[in-house]
């Protein structure tokens, strides 16, 4: 199956551009917070505000962008997103040290808006790049593996580069990655079929169609509710993690990069073992177990007094995400009507990243008021409680990817798909 996917030039070009962009973004995962923590000496609250600015566009604009993705070429939307992110990220690299903090938040918000458009489009374009639904698991596995690899190596490399060079220099590398991604997208004209406009309807009905479908689906609805609840905890964890390593443990940029990279290592491990685990135990049991593993990992970080337990806990948190994420988009892609896929993905983005924004902002405020360790402990409890969203009859009995009619796919398991940042927001 994988050979069939790699034989498609259109998919290879898409994968290469997406992987390079993801690698650059993984460098900035550490470089951007360190820019304000170490260079600008910003408060804990501002770190939370900055992280919230990255995800707020998903809450405000994902649904109309999803409608756009259902009506225009998704390839062109991907190209436009990278073309916008390139100069904005370069501006952060060039002026981030001297720019007023309000101006930096504005730039980061604009980059987040372009990133939101890119993610809504790329989640919806994958089915158009493969020969048919049977290739979706292999295609998603390829994309997910590259994202996991970027999450594994990018933060560690980014932290080391910040220590050796500077945070702005590392952010500049991210800008270069967007340029390469845009170039590869521009030369990729191999979409299988063209975008079809949604059936005639009022703008209000068109915008809410994705929400109406998701609300009625017995598989995607509980998975999305879990993402919303867990993302509050996960983003608070991501916000507090760097503050905890740098300010509570007194470690430098390299250690902060290792802590974030440990989540990527766990994510990759979870992604690798998830298909086999789902075959043996069923996808439903695996996603429920994954949610508990992630909460356990966050709790371990909260209890740590040294870097080794931080790395172990971060790896467990990432493993929980990797186990869960393999199934979420494959299920969504398989059963969502193609004409609604962009809007359904956008609704999921709006819900999950709305929670992410709240978690980032609340995590920064709480870290300033109560300390980063208290935030980590609260995040672990919220993450564990979010498991309740998954304990439904449909999810518990889920053996593999459902058919469009809503029945589980016999004898199979969904391929990796939900390319979220480990322990962070869902896609």
Coordinates of C-alpha atoms in Angstrom, one line a residue:
X1 CA 0.0 0.0 0.0
X2 CA 2.8 2.4 0.9
X3 CA 4.5 1.6 -2.4
X4 CA 1.3 2.7 -4.2
X5 CA 1.3 6.0 -2.4
X6 CA 5.0 6.7 -3.1
X7 CA 4.5 5.9 -6.8
X8 CA 2.3 9.0 -7.0
X9 CA 4.3 12.1 -8.0
X10 CA 1.6 14.4 -6.7
X11 CA 1.7 12.9 -3.3
X12 CA 5.6 12.9 -3.2
X13 CA 5.7 16.6 -3.9
X14 CA 3.0 17.4 -1.3
X15 CA 4.7 15.2 1.3
X16 CA 8.1 16.8 0.7
X17 CA 6.8 20.4 0.9
X18 CA 4.7 19.6 4.0
X19 CA 7.6 17.8 5.7
X20 CA 10.1 20.7 5.1
X21 CA 7.5 23.3 6.4
X22 CA 6.9 21.1 9.5
X23 CA 10.6 20.8 10.1
X24 CA 11.0 24.6 10.1
X25 CA 8.0 25.1 12.3
X26 CA 9.4 22.5 14.8
X27 CA 12.5 24.7 15.2
X28 CA 10.3 27.7 16.1
X29 CA 8.4 25.7 18.7
X30 CA 11.4 26.3 21.0
X31 CA 12.9 29.4 19.3
X32 CA 9.9 31.7 19.6
X33 CA 9.2 31.2 23.3
X34 CA 12.9 31.4 24.1
X35 CA 13.1 34.7 22.1
X36 CA 10.6 36.3 24.6
X37 CA 11.7 34.3 27.7
X38 CA 15.5 34.9 27.5
X39 CA 16.0 37.8 25.0
X40 CA 13.0 39.9 25.9
X41 CA 12.7 38.7 29.5
X42 CA 8.9 38.6 29.1
X43 CA 6.6 37.6 32.0
X44 CA 4.9 34.2 32.3
X45 CA 1.6 35.8 31.4
X46 CA 3.0 37.2 28.1
X47 CA 4.4 33.8 27.2
X48 CA 0.8 32.5 27.5
X49 CA -0.6 35.4 25.5
X50 CA 1.9 34.8 22.7
X51 CA 1.0 31.1 22.5
X52 CA -2.7 32.0 22.5
X53 CA -2.1 34.4 19.6
X54 CA -0.8 31.5 17.6
X55 CA -4.0 29.5 17.9
X56 CA -6.7 32.3 18.2
X57 CA -7.2 32.4 14.4
X58 CA -8.4 28.8 14.5
X59 CA -11.2 29.9 16.8
X60 CA -12.1 33.0 14.8
X61 CA -11.7 32.0 11.2
X62 CA -11.5 28.3 10.7
X63 CA -15.1 27.8 9.7
X64 CA -15.1 30.4 6.9
X65 CA -11.7 29.2 5.7
X66 CA -13.2 25.6 5.7
X67 CA -16.0 26.8 3.4
X68 CA -13.3 28.4 1.1
X69 CA -11.4 25.1 1.1
X70 CA -14.5 23.3 -0.2
X71 CA -15.0 25.8 -3.0
X72 CA -11.5 26.6 -4.3
X73 CA -8.4 24.7 -5.2
X74 CA -6.9 23.4 -1.9
X75 CA -3.5 23.3 -3.6
X76 CA -3.7 27.0 -4.2
X77 CA -4.8 27.6 -0.6
X78 CA -1.7 25.7 0.6
X79 CA 0.5 27.8 -1.7
X80 CA -1.1 31.1 -0.5
X81 CA -0.6 30.1 3.1
X82 CA 3.1 29.4 2.8
X83 CA 3.6 32.5 0.6
X84 CA 2.1 34.6 3.5
X85 CA 4.0 32.8 6.3
X86 CA 7.4 33.4 4.6
X87 CA 7.6 37.2 4.9
X88 CA 5.8 37.3 8.2
X89 CA 8.1 34.8 9.8
X90 CA 11.1 36.6 8.3
X91 CA 9.8 39.8 9.9
X92 CA 9.8 38.1 13.3
X93 CA 13.3 36.9 12.8
X94 CA 14.5 40.4 11.7
X95 CA 12.6 42.6 14.2
X96 CA 11.5 40.3 17.0
X97 CA 14.2 41.5 19.4
X98 CA 13.3 45.2 19.0
X99 CA 9.7 45.1 18.0
X100 CA 7.2 46.2 20.8
X101 CA 5.6 43.2 22.4
X102 CA 2.2 44.2 21.1
X103 CA 3.6 44.2 17.5
X104 CA 5.2 40.8 18.0
X105 CA 1.8 39.4 19.1
X106 CA 0.2 40.9 16.0
X107 CA 2.8 39.2 13.7
X108 CA 2.4 35.9 15.5
X109 CA -1.4 36.2 15.2
X110 CA -1.1 36.8 11.4
X111 CA 1.3 33.8 11.1
X112 CA -1.3 31.8 13.0
X113 CA -4.0 32.8 10.6
X114 CA -2.0 31.6 7.6
X115 CA -1.1 28.4 9.4
X116 CA -4.8 27.8 10.1
X117 CA -5.5 28.1 6.3
X118 CA -2.7 25.7 5.6
X119 CA -3.8 23.1 8.0
X120 CA -7.5 23.2 7.0
X121 CA -6.4 22.8 3.4
X122 CA -3.8 20.1 3.9
X123 CA -6.1 17.9 6.0
X124 CA -8.7 18.1 3.2
X125 CA -6.3 17.7 0.2
X126 CA -4.9 14.3 1.1
X127 CA -7.8 12.3 -0.2
X128 CA -7.4 14.1 -3.6
X129 CA -3.7 13.0 -3.8
X130 CA -4.2 9.3 -3.5
X131 CA -5.8 6.8 -5.9
X132 CA -8.7 6.1 -3.6
X133 CA -9.9 5.7 0.0
X134 CA -7.9 2.4 0.4
X135 CA -4.7 4.5 0.2
X136 CA -5.6 6.9 3.0
X137 CA -4.0 5.0 5.8
X138 CA -0.7 4.7 4.0
X139 CA -0.8 8.4 3.0
X140 CA -1.7 9.6 6.5
X141 CA 1.0 7.3 7.9
X142 CA 3.6 9.0 5.7
X143 CA 2.5 12.5 6.6
X144 CA 2.2 11.6 10.3
X145 CA 5.6 10.0 10.4
X146 CA 7.3 13.1 9.0
X147 CA 5.5 15.3 11.5
X148 CA 6.5 13.1 14.3
X149 CA 10.1 13.1 13.1
X150 CA 10.0 16.9 12.9
X151 CA 8.6 17.0 16.4
X152 CA 11.3 14.7 17.6
X153 CA 14.3 16.3 16.1
X154 CA 13.2 19.9 15.6
X155 CA 12.9 21.2 19.2
X156 CA 16.2 19.5 20.2
X157 CA 18.0 20.9 17.2
X158 CA 16.2 24.3 17.6
X159 CA 17.3 24.5 21.3
X160 CA 20.9 23.7 20.4
X161 CA 20.9 26.2 17.5
X162 CA 19.4 28.9 19.8
X163 CA 22.3 28.2 22.2
X164 CA 24.9 28.3 19.5
X165 CA 23.5 31.1 17.3
X166 CA 20.4 33.0 18.4
X167 CA 16.6 32.7 18.5
X168 CA 16.1 35.1 15.6
X169 CA 18.5 33.1 13.4
X170 CA 16.6 29.9 14.1
X171 CA 13.3 31.6 13.3
X172 CA 14.8 32.7 10.0
X173 CA 15.4 29.1 9.1
X174 CA 11.6 28.5 9.6
X175 CA 10.9 31.3 7.1
X176 CA 13.2 29.6 4.6
X177 CA 11.3 26.3 5.1
X178 CA 8.0 28.1 4.1
X179 CA 9.7 29.3 0.9
X180 CA 10.7 25.8 -0.1
X181 CA 7.3 24.4 0.8
X182 CA 5.6 27.1 -1.4
X183 CA 7.9 26.3 -4.3
X184 CA 7.1 22.6 -4.2
X185 CA 3.4 23.3 -3.9
X186 CA 3.6 25.6 -6.9
X187 CA 5.0 22.9 -9.2
X188 CA 2.6 20.3 -7.9
X189 CA -0.4 20.3 -10.3
X190 CA -1.5 16.7 -9.8
X191 CA -4.7 16.9 -7.8
X192 CA -7.0 14.0 -8.6
X193 CA -10.1 15.9 -9.7
X194 CA -11.0 19.6 -9.2
X195 CA -12.8 21.3 -6.3
X196 CA -16.6 21.1 -6.6
X197 CA -18.6 23.9 -5.2
X198 CA -21.0 23.0 -2.4
X199 CA -24.7 22.6 -3.3
X200 CA -26.5 25.9 -3.6
X201 CA -27.5 27.2 -0.2
X202 CA -27.5 30.3 1.9
X203 CA -24.2 31.4 3.3
X204 CA -25.4 30.6 6.8
X205 CA -26.4 27.1 5.9
X206 CA -23.1 26.6 4.0
X207 CA -21.1 27.7 7.0
X208 CA -23.0 25.6 9.5
X209 CA -23.2 22.4 7.4
X210 CA -20.0 21.0 8.8
X211 CA -21.1 21.5 12.3
X212 CA -24.5 19.9 11.7
X213 CA -22.8 16.8 10.2
X214 CA -20.2 16.5 13.0
X215 CA -22.9 16.9 15.7
X216 CA -24.8 13.9 14.4
X217 CA -21.9 11.5 13.9
X218 CA -21.4 9.0 16.6
X219 CA -17.6 8.6 16.0
X220 CA -16.3 12.1 15.1
X221 CA -18.4 13.8 17.8
X222 CA -16.8 12.1 20.8
X223 CA -13.3 12.3 19.3
X224 CA -13.8 16.0 18.8
X225 CA -15.1 16.5 22.3
X226 CA -12.1 14.8 23.7
X227 CA -9.8 17.0 21.6
X228 CA -11.5 20.1 23.0
X229 CA -11.3 19.0 26.6
X230 CA -7.8 17.6 26.4
X231 CA -6.4 20.5 24.4
X232 CA -7.1 22.9 27.3
X233 CA -4.8 20.7 29.4
X234 CA -2.3 20.0 26.6
X235 CA -1.7 23.6 25.7
X236 CA -1.4 24.6 29.4
X237 CA 1.2 21.8 29.6
X238 CA 3.1 23.0 26.6
X239 CA 3.1 26.6 28.0
X240 CA 4.2 25.6 31.4
X241 CA 6.8 23.0 30.3
X242 CA 9.3 25.6 28.9
X243 CA 8.7 27.9 31.9
X244 CA 9.3 24.9 34.3
X245 CA 12.5 23.8 32.7
X246 CA 14.0 27.3 32.3
X247 CA 12.8 29.0 35.4
X248 CA 12.0 26.3 38.0
X249 CA 14.7 23.9 37.1
X250 CA 17.2 26.6 36.0
X251 CA 18.2 24.8 32.8
X252 CA 19.1 26.5 29.5
X253 CA 17.8 26.5 25.9
X254 CA 19.3 23.1 25.1
X255 CA 17.5 21.4 28.0
X256 CA 14.3 23.1 27.0
X257 CA 14.7 21.8 23.5
X258 CA 15.3 18.3 24.8
X259 CA 12.1 18.4 26.9
X260 CA 10.0 19.4 23.9
X261 CA 11.8 16.9 21.7
X262 CA 11.0 14.1 24.3
X263 CA 7.3 14.6 23.5
X264 CA 8.2 14.2 19.8
X265 CA 10.1 11.0 20.6
X266 CA 7.1 9.6 22.5
X267 CA 4.8 10.7 19.7
X268 CA 6.8 8.8 17.1
X269 CA 6.8 5.7 19.3
X270 CA 3.1 5.9 19.8
X271 CA 2.5 6.4 16.1
X272 CA 4.6 3.3 15.3
X273 CA 2.9 1.0 17.7
X274 CA -0.6 2.3 17.3
X275 CA -1.7 0.3 14.2
X276 CA -0.5 -3.0 15.8
X277 CA -2.2 -2.1 19.1
X278 CA -5.4 -1.3 17.3
X279 CA -5.3 -4.6 15.4
X280 CA -5.0 -6.5 18.6
X281 CA -7.1 -4.5 21.0
X282 CA -9.4 -2.4 18.7
X283 CA -9.1 1.2 17.9
X284 CA -11.6 2.3 20.5
X285 CA -9.7 0.7 23.4
X286 CA -6.5 2.1 22.1
X287 CA -7.7 5.8 22.0
X288 CA -9.1 5.4 25.5
X289 CA -5.8 4.0 26.8
X290 CA -3.9 6.7 25.0
X291 CA -5.7 9.4 26.8
X292 CA -4.8 8.0 30.2
X293 CA -1.2 7.5 29.1
X294 CA -0.9 11.2 28.1
X295 CA -2.4 12.3 31.5
X296 CA 0.1 10.1 33.3
X297 CA 3.0 11.7 31.4
X298 CA 1.9 15.2 32.3
X299 CA 1.5 14.2 35.9
X300 CA 5.1 12.8 36.0
X301 CA 6.5 16.1 34.8
X302 CA 4.5 17.9 37.5
X303 CA 6.2 15.7 40.1
X304 CA 9.7 16.0 38.8
X305 CA 12.6 17.7 40.4
X306 CA 15.2 17.1 37.7
X307 CA 15.5 16.8 33.9
X308 CA 15.3 12.9 33.7
X309 CA 11.7 12.6 34.9
X310 CA 10.7 15.6 32.8
X311 CA 12.0 13.8 29.7
X312 CA 10.2 10.6 30.7
X313 CA 6.9 12.3 31.4
X314 CA 7.1 14.4 28.3
X315 CA 7.8 11.2 26.3
X316 CA 4.7 9.6 27.8
X317 CA 2.6 12.6 27.0
X318 CA 3.8 12.5 23.5
X319 CA 3.1 8.7 23.2
X320 CA -0.5 9.3 24.3
X321 CA -0.9 11.8 21.5
X322 CA 0.7 9.5 19.0
X323 CA -1.5 6.6 19.9
X324 CA -4.6 8.7 19.7
X325 CA -3.8 10.8 16.7
X326 CA -3.3 7.9 14.3
X327 CA -7.0 7.3 14.2
X328 CA -8.7 10.6 14.4
X329 CA -8.3 12.0 10.9
X330 CA -8.4 8.6 9.1
X331 CA -11.9 8.1 10.6
X332 CA -12.9 11.7 9.7
X333 CA -11.5 11.4 6.2
X334 CA -13.2 8.0 5.6
X335 CA -16.7 8.9 6.6
X336 CA -17.1 12.6 5.9
X337 CA -18.8 13.4 2.6
X338 CA -16.1 14.9 0.3
X339 CA -18.1 18.1 -0.3
X340 CA -18.1 18.7 3.4
X341 CA -14.6 17.6 4.4
X342 CA -13.1 21.1 4.4
X343 CA -15.9 22.5 6.6
X344 CA -15.9 19.5 9.0
X345 CA -12.1 19.8 9.4
X346 CA -12.6 23.5 10.0
X347 CA -15.2 22.9 12.7
X348 CA -12.8 20.5 14.4
X349 CA -10.1 23.1 14.2
X350 CA -12.4 25.8 15.6
X351 CA -13.3 23.6 18.6
X352 CA -9.9 22.1 19.3
X353 CA -7.9 25.3 18.8
X354 CA -10.5 27.3 20.7
X355 CA -9.7 25.1 23.6
X356 CA -6.0 25.4 22.8
X357 CA -6.2 29.2 22.9
X358 CA -7.9 29.0 26.3
X359 CA -5.4 26.6 27.6
X360 CA -2.4 28.6 26.5
X361 CA -3.8 31.9 28.0
X362 CA -4.9 30.3 31.2
X363 CA -1.7 28.4 31.5
X364 CA 0.4 31.6 31.3
X365 CA -1.8 33.4 33.8
X366 CA -1.9 30.5 36.2
X367 CA 1.9 30.0 36.0
X368 CA 2.4 33.7 36.9
X369 CA 0.0 33.4 39.8
X370 CA 0.7 29.8 41.2
X371 CA 3.8 28.6 39.5
X372 CA 4.4 26.3 36.5
X373 CA 4.4 23.1 38.7
X374 CA 0.8 23.8 39.8
X375 CA -0.2 24.4 36.2
X376 CA 1.3 21.0 35.2
X377 CA -0.5 19.2 38.0
X378 CA -3.8 20.8 37.0
X379 CA -3.2 19.9 33.4
X380 CA -2.7 16.3 34.3
X381 CA -6.0 16.2 36.2
X382 CA -8.0 17.8 33.3
X383 CA -6.4 15.5 30.8
X384 CA -7.4 12.5 32.8
X385 CA -10.9 13.8 33.1
X386 CA -11.2 14.3 29.4
X387 CA -11.1 10.5 28.9
X388 CA -14.7 10.5 29.9
X389 CA -15.6 12.0 26.5
X390 CA -14.3 8.8 24.8
X391 CA -16.2 6.2 26.9
X392 CA -19.2 5.8 24.6
X393 CA -20.6 2.6 23.2
X394 CA -19.6 3.5 19.6
X395 CA -16.0 4.2 20.6
X396 CA -15.6 1.3 22.9
X397 CA -16.7 -1.1 20.2
X398 CA -14.7 0.6 17.4
X399 CA -12.4 -2.0 15.8
X400 CA -11.1 0.0 12.8
X401 CA -11.9 2.8 10.4
X402 CA -15.7 3.2 9.9
X403 CA -17.2 3.0 6.4
X404 CA -19.0 6.1 5.2
X405 CA -22.2 4.5 6.4
X406 CA -20.9 4.5 9.9
X407 CA -19.9 0.8 10.4
X408 CA -16.4 -0.2 11.4
X409 CA -14.1 -1.3 8.7
X410 CA -13.8 -5.1 9.0
X411 CA -10.4 -6.4 10.0
X412 CA -8.5 -3.1 9.6
X413 CA -7.3 -0.2 11.6
X414 CA -7.1 3.4 10.7
X415 CA -3.8 4.7 9.5
X416 CA -1.9 7.6 11.2
X417 CA -3.5 10.9 10.6
X418 CA -4.0 13.5 13.2
X419 CA -0.8 15.4 12.8
X420 CA -0.9 17.3 16.0
X421 CA 2.0 18.6 17.9
X422 CA 2.7 16.0 20.5
X423 CA 0.8 16.6 23.6
X424 CA -0.8 19.6 22.0
X425 CA -3.6 20.7 19.9
X426 CA -5.5 18.3 17.7
X427 CA -6.1 18.5 14.0

